Short mmCIF file of C-alpha atoms and ligand atoms in Angstrom, two decimals:
data_model
loop_
_atom_site.label_atom_id
_atom_site.label_comp_id
_atom_site.label_asym_id
_atom_site.label_seq_id
_atom_site.Cartn_x
_atom_site.Cartn_y
_atom_site.Cartn_z
CA MET A 1 -18.35 21.45 22.28
CA SER A 2 -17.39 25.02 22.95
CA ASN A 3 -14.18 24.37 24.89
CA ILE A 4 -12.45 22.62 22.03
CA THR A 5 -8.95 23.93 21.32
CA GLU A 6 -8.77 26.20 18.29
CA VAL A 7 -5.96 26.09 15.79
CA ARG A 8 -5.45 28.74 13.09
CA VAL A 9 -4.11 28.05 9.64
CA ASN A 10 -3.17 30.34 6.76
CA ARG A 11 -5.13 30.94 3.60
CA ARG A 12 -3.24 28.37 1.57
CA ALA A 13 -4.12 25.62 4.08
CA ALA A 14 -7.73 26.80 4.24
CA GLU A 15 -8.00 26.58 0.46
CA ARG A 16 -6.42 23.15 0.44
CA ILE A 17 -8.88 21.90 3.08
CA SER A 18 -11.75 23.39 1.05
CA SER A 19 -10.49 21.56 -2.02
CA GLY A 20 -10.63 18.24 -0.21
CA ARG A 21 -7.05 17.71 0.99
CA PRO A 22 -7.08 15.96 4.37
CA TRP A 23 -3.71 17.31 5.59
CA VAL A 24 -2.31 20.65 6.77
CA TYR A 25 1.46 21.23 6.80
CA ARG A 26 3.26 22.84 9.71
CA SER A 27 4.49 25.66 7.49
CA ASP A 28 0.84 26.69 6.96
CA LEU A 29 0.06 26.85 10.65
CA ILE A 30 -0.48 30.33 12.12
CA ASN A 31 -1.14 29.42 15.72
CA ALA A 32 -1.71 26.10 17.50
CA GLY A 33 -3.10 27.65 20.67
CA ASP A 34 -2.65 25.24 23.56
CA ALA A 35 -3.16 22.13 21.43
CA VAL A 36 -1.48 19.00 22.75
CA ALA A 37 -0.20 15.90 20.96
CA GLY A 38 -2.96 13.78 19.42
CA GLN A 39 -5.82 16.04 20.48
CA VAL A 40 -8.92 16.84 18.41
CA VAL A 41 -8.87 20.56 17.55
CA ARG A 42 -11.07 22.96 15.64
CA VAL A 43 -9.51 24.44 12.51
CA LEU A 44 -10.04 28.12 11.70
CA ASP A 45 -8.44 30.60 9.36
CA GLY A 46 -7.14 34.06 10.32
CA ARG A 47 -10.65 35.50 9.93
CA ASN A 48 -12.30 32.95 12.21
CA ASN A 49 -13.95 30.98 9.40
CA ARG A 50 -14.36 27.35 10.50
CA TYR A 51 -13.00 24.42 8.50
CA GLY A 52 -14.03 21.47 10.65
CA CYS A 53 -12.00 19.46 13.16
CA ALA A 54 -8.72 17.63 12.96
CA HIS A 55 -6.22 15.52 14.85
CA TYR A 56 -3.28 17.67 15.91
CA SER A 57 0.31 16.44 15.80
CA SER A 58 2.95 18.14 17.95
CA SER A 59 5.89 16.84 15.92
CA SER A 60 5.04 15.82 12.36
CA GLU A 61 5.33 18.07 9.31
CA ILE A 62 1.69 17.09 8.82
CA VAL A 63 0.38 19.08 11.73
CA LEU A 64 -3.35 18.53 11.16
CA ARG A 65 -5.23 15.54 9.79
CA MET A 66 -8.81 16.44 9.04
CA LEU A 67 -11.67 14.46 10.57
CA PRO A 68 -15.02 14.03 8.83
CA PHE A 69 -18.32 15.69 9.81
CA GLU A 70 -17.01 18.31 12.25
CA THR A 71 -16.12 15.45 14.57
CA ALA A 72 -15.19 16.89 17.93
CA ILE A 73 -14.62 13.59 19.75
CA THR A 74 -12.99 10.47 18.34
CA ASP A 75 -14.72 8.06 20.68
CA VAL A 76 -15.91 4.46 20.30
CA GLY A 77 -19.16 5.60 18.66
CA PHE A 78 -17.28 7.59 16.00
CA PHE A 79 -15.01 4.68 15.13
CA ARG A 80 -17.89 2.20 15.23
CA ARG A 81 -19.81 4.22 12.61
CA LEU A 82 -16.87 4.70 10.27
CA ILE A 83 -15.52 1.18 10.59
CA ARG A 84 -18.98 -0.24 9.91
CA ARG A 85 -19.26 1.83 6.74
CA ALA A 86 -15.77 0.79 5.66
CA GLN A 87 -16.60 -2.89 6.22
CA GLU A 88 -19.92 -2.65 4.38
CA PHE A 89 -18.12 -1.22 1.35
CA ARG A 90 -15.55 -4.03 1.44
CA GLU A 91 -18.37 -6.57 1.48
CA LYS A 92 -19.49 -5.13 -1.86
CA VAL A 93 -16.14 -5.06 -3.64
CA VAL A 94 -14.04 -7.80 -2.11
CA ALA A 95 -14.41 -11.33 -3.48
CA ASN A 96 -12.53 -14.63 -3.34
CA THR A 97 -10.45 -13.69 -0.35
CA ASP A 98 -10.65 -13.87 3.43
CA SER A 99 -7.93 -11.22 3.70
CA TYR A 100 -8.25 -7.57 2.76
CA ARG A 101 -7.88 -4.01 3.99
CA VAL A 102 -10.87 -2.96 6.09
CA VAL A 103 -9.78 0.62 6.76
CA PHE A 104 -7.50 2.60 4.47
CA ALA A 105 -6.78 5.87 6.21
CA GLU A 106 -7.77 8.91 4.10
CA ALA A 107 -9.94 6.84 1.81
CA ASP A 108 -12.15 5.90 4.76
CA PHE A 109 -11.91 9.37 6.32
CA LEU A 110 -9.80 7.91 9.10
CA THR A 111 -6.45 9.49 8.27
CA GLY A 112 -3.62 7.73 10.06
CA LEU A 113 -5.45 4.44 10.64
CA ILE A 114 -4.92 1.17 8.76
CA VAL A 115 -6.83 -2.02 9.53
CA ASP A 116 -6.08 -5.21 7.64
CA ARG A 117 -7.97 -8.41 8.09
CA TYR A 118 -6.52 -11.91 7.73
CA GLY A 119 -9.55 -14.13 8.20
CA PRO A 120 -10.63 -13.71 11.84
CA HIS A 121 -7.45 -11.81 12.78
CA LEU A 122 -6.97 -8.05 12.50
CA VAL A 123 -3.75 -6.10 12.18
CA ILE A 124 -3.83 -2.37 12.83
CA GLN A 125 -1.46 0.55 12.39
CA THR A 126 -2.04 3.88 14.16
CA LEU A 127 0.30 6.16 12.25
CA SER A 128 -0.56 9.57 13.70
CA GLN A 129 -0.58 10.92 17.23
CA GLY A 130 -4.35 11.36 17.02
CA MET A 131 -5.06 7.78 15.99
CA ASP A 132 -2.51 6.47 18.45
CA ALA A 133 -4.16 8.35 21.30
CA ALA A 134 -7.49 6.82 20.24
CA LYS A 135 -6.16 3.25 20.12
CA ALA A 136 -8.32 1.94 22.96
CA ALA A 137 -11.49 3.32 21.31
CA ILE A 138 -10.43 1.83 17.96
CA VAL A 139 -9.86 -1.60 19.48
CA GLU A 140 -13.21 -1.46 21.23
CA ALA A 141 -15.01 -0.43 18.02
CA LEU A 142 -13.27 -3.13 15.98
CA ARG A 143 -14.32 -5.75 18.52
CA GLU A 144 -17.92 -4.55 18.37
CA VAL A 145 -18.16 -4.32 14.59
CA LEU A 146 -15.96 -7.21 13.42
CA ASN A 147 -15.77 -9.53 16.43
CA PRO A 148 -12.23 -10.67 15.61
CA ASP A 149 -10.31 -13.54 17.25
CA SER A 150 -7.35 -11.23 17.71
CA ILE A 151 -6.16 -7.68 17.11
CA THR A 152 -2.44 -7.07 16.64
CA GLU A 153 -0.66 -3.75 16.23
CA ARG A 154 2.15 -3.53 13.70
CA ASN A 155 3.21 -0.09 14.77
CA ASP A 156 6.80 -0.60 13.73
CA ALA A 157 6.50 1.54 10.57
CA ALA A 158 9.21 4.20 10.15
CA THR A 159 6.57 6.91 9.64
CA ARG A 160 5.71 6.67 13.35
CA GLU A 161 9.02 8.32 14.14
CA LYS A 162 7.92 11.51 12.39
CA GLU A 163 5.05 11.61 14.86
CA GLY A 164 7.39 11.08 17.78
CA LEU A 165 5.72 7.73 18.41
CA GLU A 166 7.69 4.64 19.40
CA ARG A 167 7.96 1.71 17.00
CA ILE A 168 6.19 -1.21 18.65
CA SER A 169 4.21 -4.30 17.81
CA GLY A 170 2.13 -6.63 19.90
CA THR A 171 -1.24 -8.05 20.72
CA LEU A 172 -4.08 -5.70 21.68
CA HIS A 173 -6.85 -8.28 21.95
CA GLY A 174 -7.12 -12.07 21.99
CA GLU A 175 -4.19 -14.25 21.02
CA THR A 176 -2.13 -13.53 17.94
CA PRO A 177 -0.89 -16.66 16.23
CA ASP A 178 2.73 -16.48 14.96
CA TYR A 179 1.62 -17.64 11.55
CA LEU A 180 -1.76 -17.73 9.95
CA GLU A 181 -3.18 -18.68 6.64
CA ALA A 182 -4.78 -16.28 4.17
CA LYS A 183 -6.96 -17.75 1.42
CA ILE A 184 -6.78 -15.55 -1.64
CA ASN A 185 -8.16 -16.47 -5.07
CA GLY A 186 -8.09 -20.13 -4.14
CA LEU A 187 -4.44 -20.01 -3.02
CA ARG A 188 -3.07 -20.46 0.48
CA PHE A 189 -0.63 -17.87 1.81
CA ILE A 190 1.10 -18.43 5.11
CA VAL A 191 1.48 -15.03 6.73
CA ASN A 192 4.01 -14.14 9.39
CA LEU A 193 2.00 -11.63 11.40
CA ALA A 194 4.87 -10.49 13.58
CA GLU A 195 7.59 -10.01 11.00
CA GLY A 196 6.18 -9.87 7.48
CA GLN A 197 6.59 -6.65 5.49
CA LYS A 198 3.69 -4.19 5.76
CA THR A 199 1.10 -6.09 7.83
CA GLY A 200 2.15 -9.44 6.33
CA LEU A 201 1.05 -9.33 2.69
CA PHE A 202 0.87 -6.70 -0.04
CA LEU A 203 -2.91 -6.85 -0.07
CA ASP A 204 -3.03 -3.83 -2.40
CA GLN A 205 -1.77 -6.09 -5.21
CA ARG A 206 -4.45 -8.72 -4.67
CA GLU A 207 -6.52 -7.88 -7.76
CA ASN A 208 -3.36 -7.42 -9.84
CA TRP A 209 -2.19 -10.92 -8.87
CA GLN A 210 -5.36 -12.30 -10.34
CA ALA A 211 -5.03 -10.16 -13.46
CA ALA A 212 -1.45 -11.39 -13.88
CA ALA A 213 -2.71 -14.98 -13.71
CA SER A 214 -4.95 -14.30 -16.69
CA TYR A 215 -1.97 -13.22 -18.86
CA ALA A 216 0.74 -15.52 -17.57
CA ARG A 217 2.02 -18.35 -19.74
CA GLY A 218 5.23 -20.14 -20.69
CA GLU A 219 8.25 -19.15 -18.70
CA ALA A 220 7.57 -16.38 -16.18
CA LEU A 221 9.80 -14.15 -14.11
CA ASP A 222 8.59 -12.44 -10.93
CA CYS A 223 11.02 -9.67 -9.92
CA PHE A 224 10.70 -8.35 -6.37
CA SER A 225 8.51 -11.33 -5.57
CA TYR A 226 8.27 -11.01 -1.78
CA THR A 227 6.34 -14.11 -0.60
CA GLY A 228 5.00 -14.86 -4.07
CA GLY A 229 1.77 -12.96 -4.64
CA PHE A 230 2.39 -12.83 -8.38
CA ALA A 231 4.51 -15.99 -8.62
CA LEU A 232 1.92 -18.25 -7.02
CA HIS A 233 -0.91 -16.83 -9.07
CA MET A 234 1.05 -17.19 -12.31
CA ALA A 235 2.37 -20.67 -11.58
CA ARG A 236 -0.99 -22.26 -12.27
CA GLY A 237 -0.85 -21.16 -15.93
CA CYS A 238 2.89 -21.28 -16.61
CA ASP A 239 5.50 -23.94 -17.38
CA SER A 240 7.85 -22.37 -14.86
CA VAL A 241 8.11 -19.29 -12.65
CA THR A 242 11.36 -17.80 -11.38
CA ALA A 243 10.93 -15.54 -8.35
CA VAL A 244 13.66 -13.05 -7.46
CA ASP A 245 13.92 -11.13 -4.20
CA SER A 246 16.67 -9.75 -1.97
CA SER A 247 14.96 -10.95 1.21
CA LYS A 248 15.81 -14.50 2.26
CA PRO A 249 12.90 -14.79 4.74
CA ALA A 250 10.49 -13.65 1.99
CA LEU A 251 11.79 -16.34 -0.39
CA ALA A 252 11.68 -19.01 2.32
CA GLN A 253 8.06 -18.07 2.89
CA LEU A 254 7.44 -18.18 -0.85
CA ALA A 255 8.87 -21.70 -1.09
CA TYR A 256 6.66 -22.71 1.81
CA ASN A 257 3.62 -21.19 0.12
CA ALA A 258 4.44 -23.01 -3.13
CA LYS A 259 4.47 -26.32 -1.24
CA ALA A 260 1.25 -25.52 0.57
CA ASN A 261 -0.39 -25.08 -2.85
CA ASN A 262 1.26 -28.11 -4.48
CA LEU A 263 2.97 -25.86 -7.02
CA GLU A 264 6.19 -27.50 -8.12
CA ASN A 265 7.16 -25.19 -10.98
CA ILE A 266 8.44 -22.21 -8.96
CA GLN A 267 12.14 -21.56 -8.38
CA THR A 268 13.41 -18.86 -6.04
CA ARG A 269 16.56 -16.82 -6.70
CA HIS A 270 18.01 -14.74 -3.91
CA GLY A 271 19.73 -11.50 -4.90
CA LYS A 272 19.38 -7.97 -6.19
CA ALA A 273 16.90 -7.86 -9.03
CA PHE A 274 19.03 -5.40 -11.02
CA ASP A 275 22.03 -7.77 -10.98
CA MET A 276 19.92 -10.81 -11.68
CA LEU A 277 18.27 -9.16 -14.67
CA LYS A 278 21.68 -8.17 -16.00
CA GLN A 279 22.91 -11.75 -15.68
CA TYR A 280 19.88 -12.99 -17.59
CA VAL A 281 20.54 -10.45 -20.33
CA LEU A 282 24.16 -11.61 -20.61
CA SER A 283 23.15 -15.26 -20.73
CA ARG A 284 20.42 -14.46 -23.30
CA ARG A 285 17.68 -15.89 -21.14
CA GLU A 286 14.17 -14.96 -22.27
CA PHE A 287 10.73 -15.02 -20.68
CA ASP A 288 7.13 -14.99 -21.88
CA THR A 289 5.79 -13.15 -18.84
CA ILE A 290 7.65 -10.75 -16.58
CA VAL A 291 6.46 -8.96 -13.44
CA VAL A 292 8.40 -6.00 -12.07
CA ASP A 293 7.11 -4.83 -8.69
CA PRO A 294 9.90 -2.94 -6.90
CA PRO A 295 9.66 -1.25 -3.51
CA ALA A 296 8.84 2.49 -3.62
CA PHE A 297 11.96 4.04 -5.17
CA ALA A 298 10.68 7.56 -4.41
CA LYS A 299 9.76 7.79 -0.76
CA THR A 300 9.90 11.59 -0.88
CA SER A 301 9.36 14.05 -3.72
CA ARG A 302 13.08 14.89 -3.64
CA GLN A 303 13.91 11.31 -4.63
CA ARG A 304 11.69 11.51 -7.69
CA GLU A 305 14.38 12.03 -10.35
CA ASP A 306 16.56 9.20 -9.04
CA ALA A 307 13.50 7.02 -8.79
CA LEU A 308 12.54 7.68 -12.41
CA ARG A 309 16.03 6.59 -13.48
CA ALA A 310 15.72 3.42 -11.40
CA TYR A 311 12.29 2.62 -12.87
CA LYS A 312 13.69 3.13 -16.36
CA ASP A 313 16.71 0.95 -15.65
CA VAL A 314 14.80 -1.96 -14.18
CA ASN A 315 12.18 -1.89 -16.93
CA LEU A 316 14.85 -1.63 -19.63
CA ARG A 317 16.55 -4.72 -18.29
CA ALA A 318 13.25 -6.57 -18.11
CA LEU A 319 12.28 -5.58 -21.66
CA LYS A 320 15.52 -7.05 -22.98
CA LEU A 321 14.39 -10.43 -21.65
CA LEU A 322 10.86 -10.30 -22.97
CA LYS A 323 9.98 -12.58 -25.89
CA ARG A 324 7.94 -11.42 -28.85
CA ASP A 325 4.27 -11.26 -27.82
CA GLY A 326 5.45 -11.50 -24.22
CA ILE A 327 3.69 -9.67 -21.41
CA LEU A 328 5.33 -7.22 -19.02
CA ILE A 329 3.41 -6.36 -15.87
CA THR A 330 5.17 -3.41 -14.32
CA CYS A 331 4.29 -1.63 -11.10
CA SER A 332 5.21 1.43 -9.09
CA CYS A 333 4.01 2.05 -5.56
CA SER A 334 5.75 5.43 -5.24
CA GLN A 335 3.16 8.12 -4.55
CA HIS A 336 5.57 10.69 -6.01
CA VAL A 337 5.68 8.92 -9.38
CA SER A 338 2.50 9.31 -11.40
CA GLU A 339 1.09 6.92 -13.95
CA ALA A 340 2.07 9.44 -16.65
CA ASP A 341 5.66 9.43 -15.32
CA LEU A 342 5.73 5.67 -15.42
CA PHE A 343 4.45 5.58 -19.01
CA GLU A 344 7.16 8.04 -19.97
CA VAL A 345 10.03 6.06 -18.48
CA ILE A 346 8.80 2.79 -19.92
CA ALA A 347 8.42 4.38 -23.35
CA SER A 348 11.94 5.72 -23.06
CA ALA A 349 13.25 2.29 -22.01
CA ALA A 350 11.37 0.63 -24.88
CA LEU A 351 12.87 3.06 -27.41
CA ASP A 352 16.37 2.44 -26.01
CA CYS A 353 16.14 -1.30 -26.56
CA GLY A 354 14.05 -1.22 -29.72
CA SER A 355 10.98 -2.93 -28.30
CA ARG A 356 7.57 -1.89 -29.48
CA LEU A 357 4.99 -2.07 -26.74
CA THR A 358 1.25 -1.80 -26.61
CA VAL A 359 -0.63 -1.02 -23.41
CA VAL A 360 -2.99 -3.84 -22.63
CA GLU A 361 -4.36 -2.69 -19.30
CA ARG A 362 -3.90 0.12 -16.77
CA ARG A 363 -4.52 -0.97 -13.24
CA THR A 364 -4.16 0.36 -9.70
CA GLN A 365 -4.44 -0.70 -6.08
CA ALA A 366 -7.19 -3.19 -5.18
CA ARG A 367 -10.62 -1.73 -4.48
CA ASP A 368 -10.30 -2.30 -0.74
CA HIS A 369 -7.57 0.41 -0.95
CA PRO A 370 -9.70 3.19 -2.47
CA ILE A 371 -8.33 6.45 -3.84
CA LEU A 372 -9.54 9.71 -2.31
CA LEU A 373 -10.51 11.73 -5.36
CA THR A 374 -9.34 15.05 -3.94
CA ALA A 375 -6.00 13.68 -2.70
CA PRO A 376 -4.10 12.37 -5.73
CA GLU A 377 -1.33 11.07 -3.45
CA THR A 378 -3.69 8.30 -2.38
CA HIS A 379 -3.49 6.91 -5.93
CA TYR A 380 -0.09 5.44 -5.16
CA LEU A 381 -0.07 2.06 -6.90
CA LYS A 382 0.25 1.85 -10.65
CA CYS A 383 0.23 -1.47 -12.48
CA ILE A 384 0.58 -1.44 -16.24
CA VAL A 385 0.23 -4.49 -18.46
CA LEU A 386 2.16 -4.23 -21.73
CA ARG A 387 2.65 -6.52 -24.70
CA ALA A 388 5.85 -6.69 -26.73
CA PHE A 389 5.01 -6.63 -30.41
N1 SAH B 401 5.47 -8.36 -5.58
C1 SAH B 401 5.26 -8.51 -4.16
C2 SAH B 401 5.54 -7.27 -3.37
C3 SAH B 401 6.92 -6.70 -3.60
S1 SAH B 401 7.42 -5.58 -2.39
C4 SAH B 401 3.83 -8.96 -3.92
O1 SAH B 401 2.99 -8.73 -4.78
O2 SAH B 401 3.57 -9.53 -2.86
C5 SAH B 401 9.05 -5.31 -2.84
C6 SAH B 401 10.00 -6.48 -2.60
O3 SAH B 401 11.26 -6.11 -3.15
C7 SAH B 401 10.25 -6.84 -1.15
O4 SAH B 401 9.98 -8.21 -0.97
C8 SAH B 401 11.76 -6.59 -0.95
O5 SAH B 401 12.37 -7.60 -0.16
C9 SAH B 401 12.27 -6.68 -2.36
N2 SAH B 401 13.50 -5.92 -2.69
C10 SAH B 401 13.87 -4.70 -2.28
N3 SAH B 401 15.00 -4.31 -2.93
C11 SAH B 401 15.31 -5.32 -3.79
C12 SAH B 401 16.34 -5.53 -4.76
N4 SAH B 401 17.27 -4.60 -4.97
N5 SAH B 401 16.34 -6.65 -5.47
C13 SAH B 401 15.39 -7.61 -5.27
N6 SAH B 401 14.40 -7.47 -4.37
C14 SAH B 401 14.37 -6.35 -3.64
#
């Protein structure tokens, strides 16, 4: 198409695009021409070299989100092709679950789009102006490729505000049930599609839940349990599991899930994990297996230092409760905290409390949430399994 709007970026942005980064920041924009919100534009540098096409955002700091293959139109055919490829990959790597992420934004070259599947029901998020403008085409393509019973949008994520998009949720196709059941690794999870965190479950932890089950024994503690991904998986191999979370609805859901799976050895404790861990330290409570899976402490790079202190603090408290030969499974989902950072704070915590740790396994997000090699930020989830010697 010759009449496509042209947008010019500076040399730094051009180099970043050439090195495989899918985003351009507003500060690297030279001239947006007459580009309008959510439009597909052609990206050029100051010397008229072409760098492909992108979705333009009129309000976000991320002004351009690159599209694959010089795509000039994000129509049904474009989404059909990419969604089909995404689904075919999931069919290779996803096992023992009817619920998984079908489309993971950058990693599927569909920056700004998330599609999760819970059995025959799909939940989507369109997190950029470009993807939001293409919502009708996305829904049409999803219906053609995946033939779902329903498609729901959970577009209530805070990041939509940066794009000047309203926070909304609702049904886009079919009928969305209030609750549905996900079957993951032989366990039943009741998912609240309308109100659960993220799209209902932390599907990125799915493979780590199963890994945790293989280590869990004795008395286990699941800190930041949400609806029990780790707790339920561990309960099958443990004498008891204590699940701690500050969200009452999450714990109510967890208790419900425990019942649905006939697991009678899980207790829930409502409260702040930091306080609860401190209480356990004071009462000399000990555990054989501990999971620490806090929310992202560093949501921006400026929060990194504070986040590192919080990760150290929570892991220090957990280590004080860990029995000899016990297993700590500790996670960080902050994209601004690297695996190396996490190792450093845990080592520092271990030295402070005199525990000697060995690294048993280094894990990351489940394979249906791939990492884009040239965008290290997409490697956001770290999960480290350690043994106390
Ligand atoms: N481990 C869960 C996901 C955890 S998400 C899983 O695998 O499914 C982080 C959880 O931490 C959320 O459920 C949130 O409610 C909870 N949370 C946030 N701040 C907390 C705090 N200070 N203490 C305890 N829980 C907290």
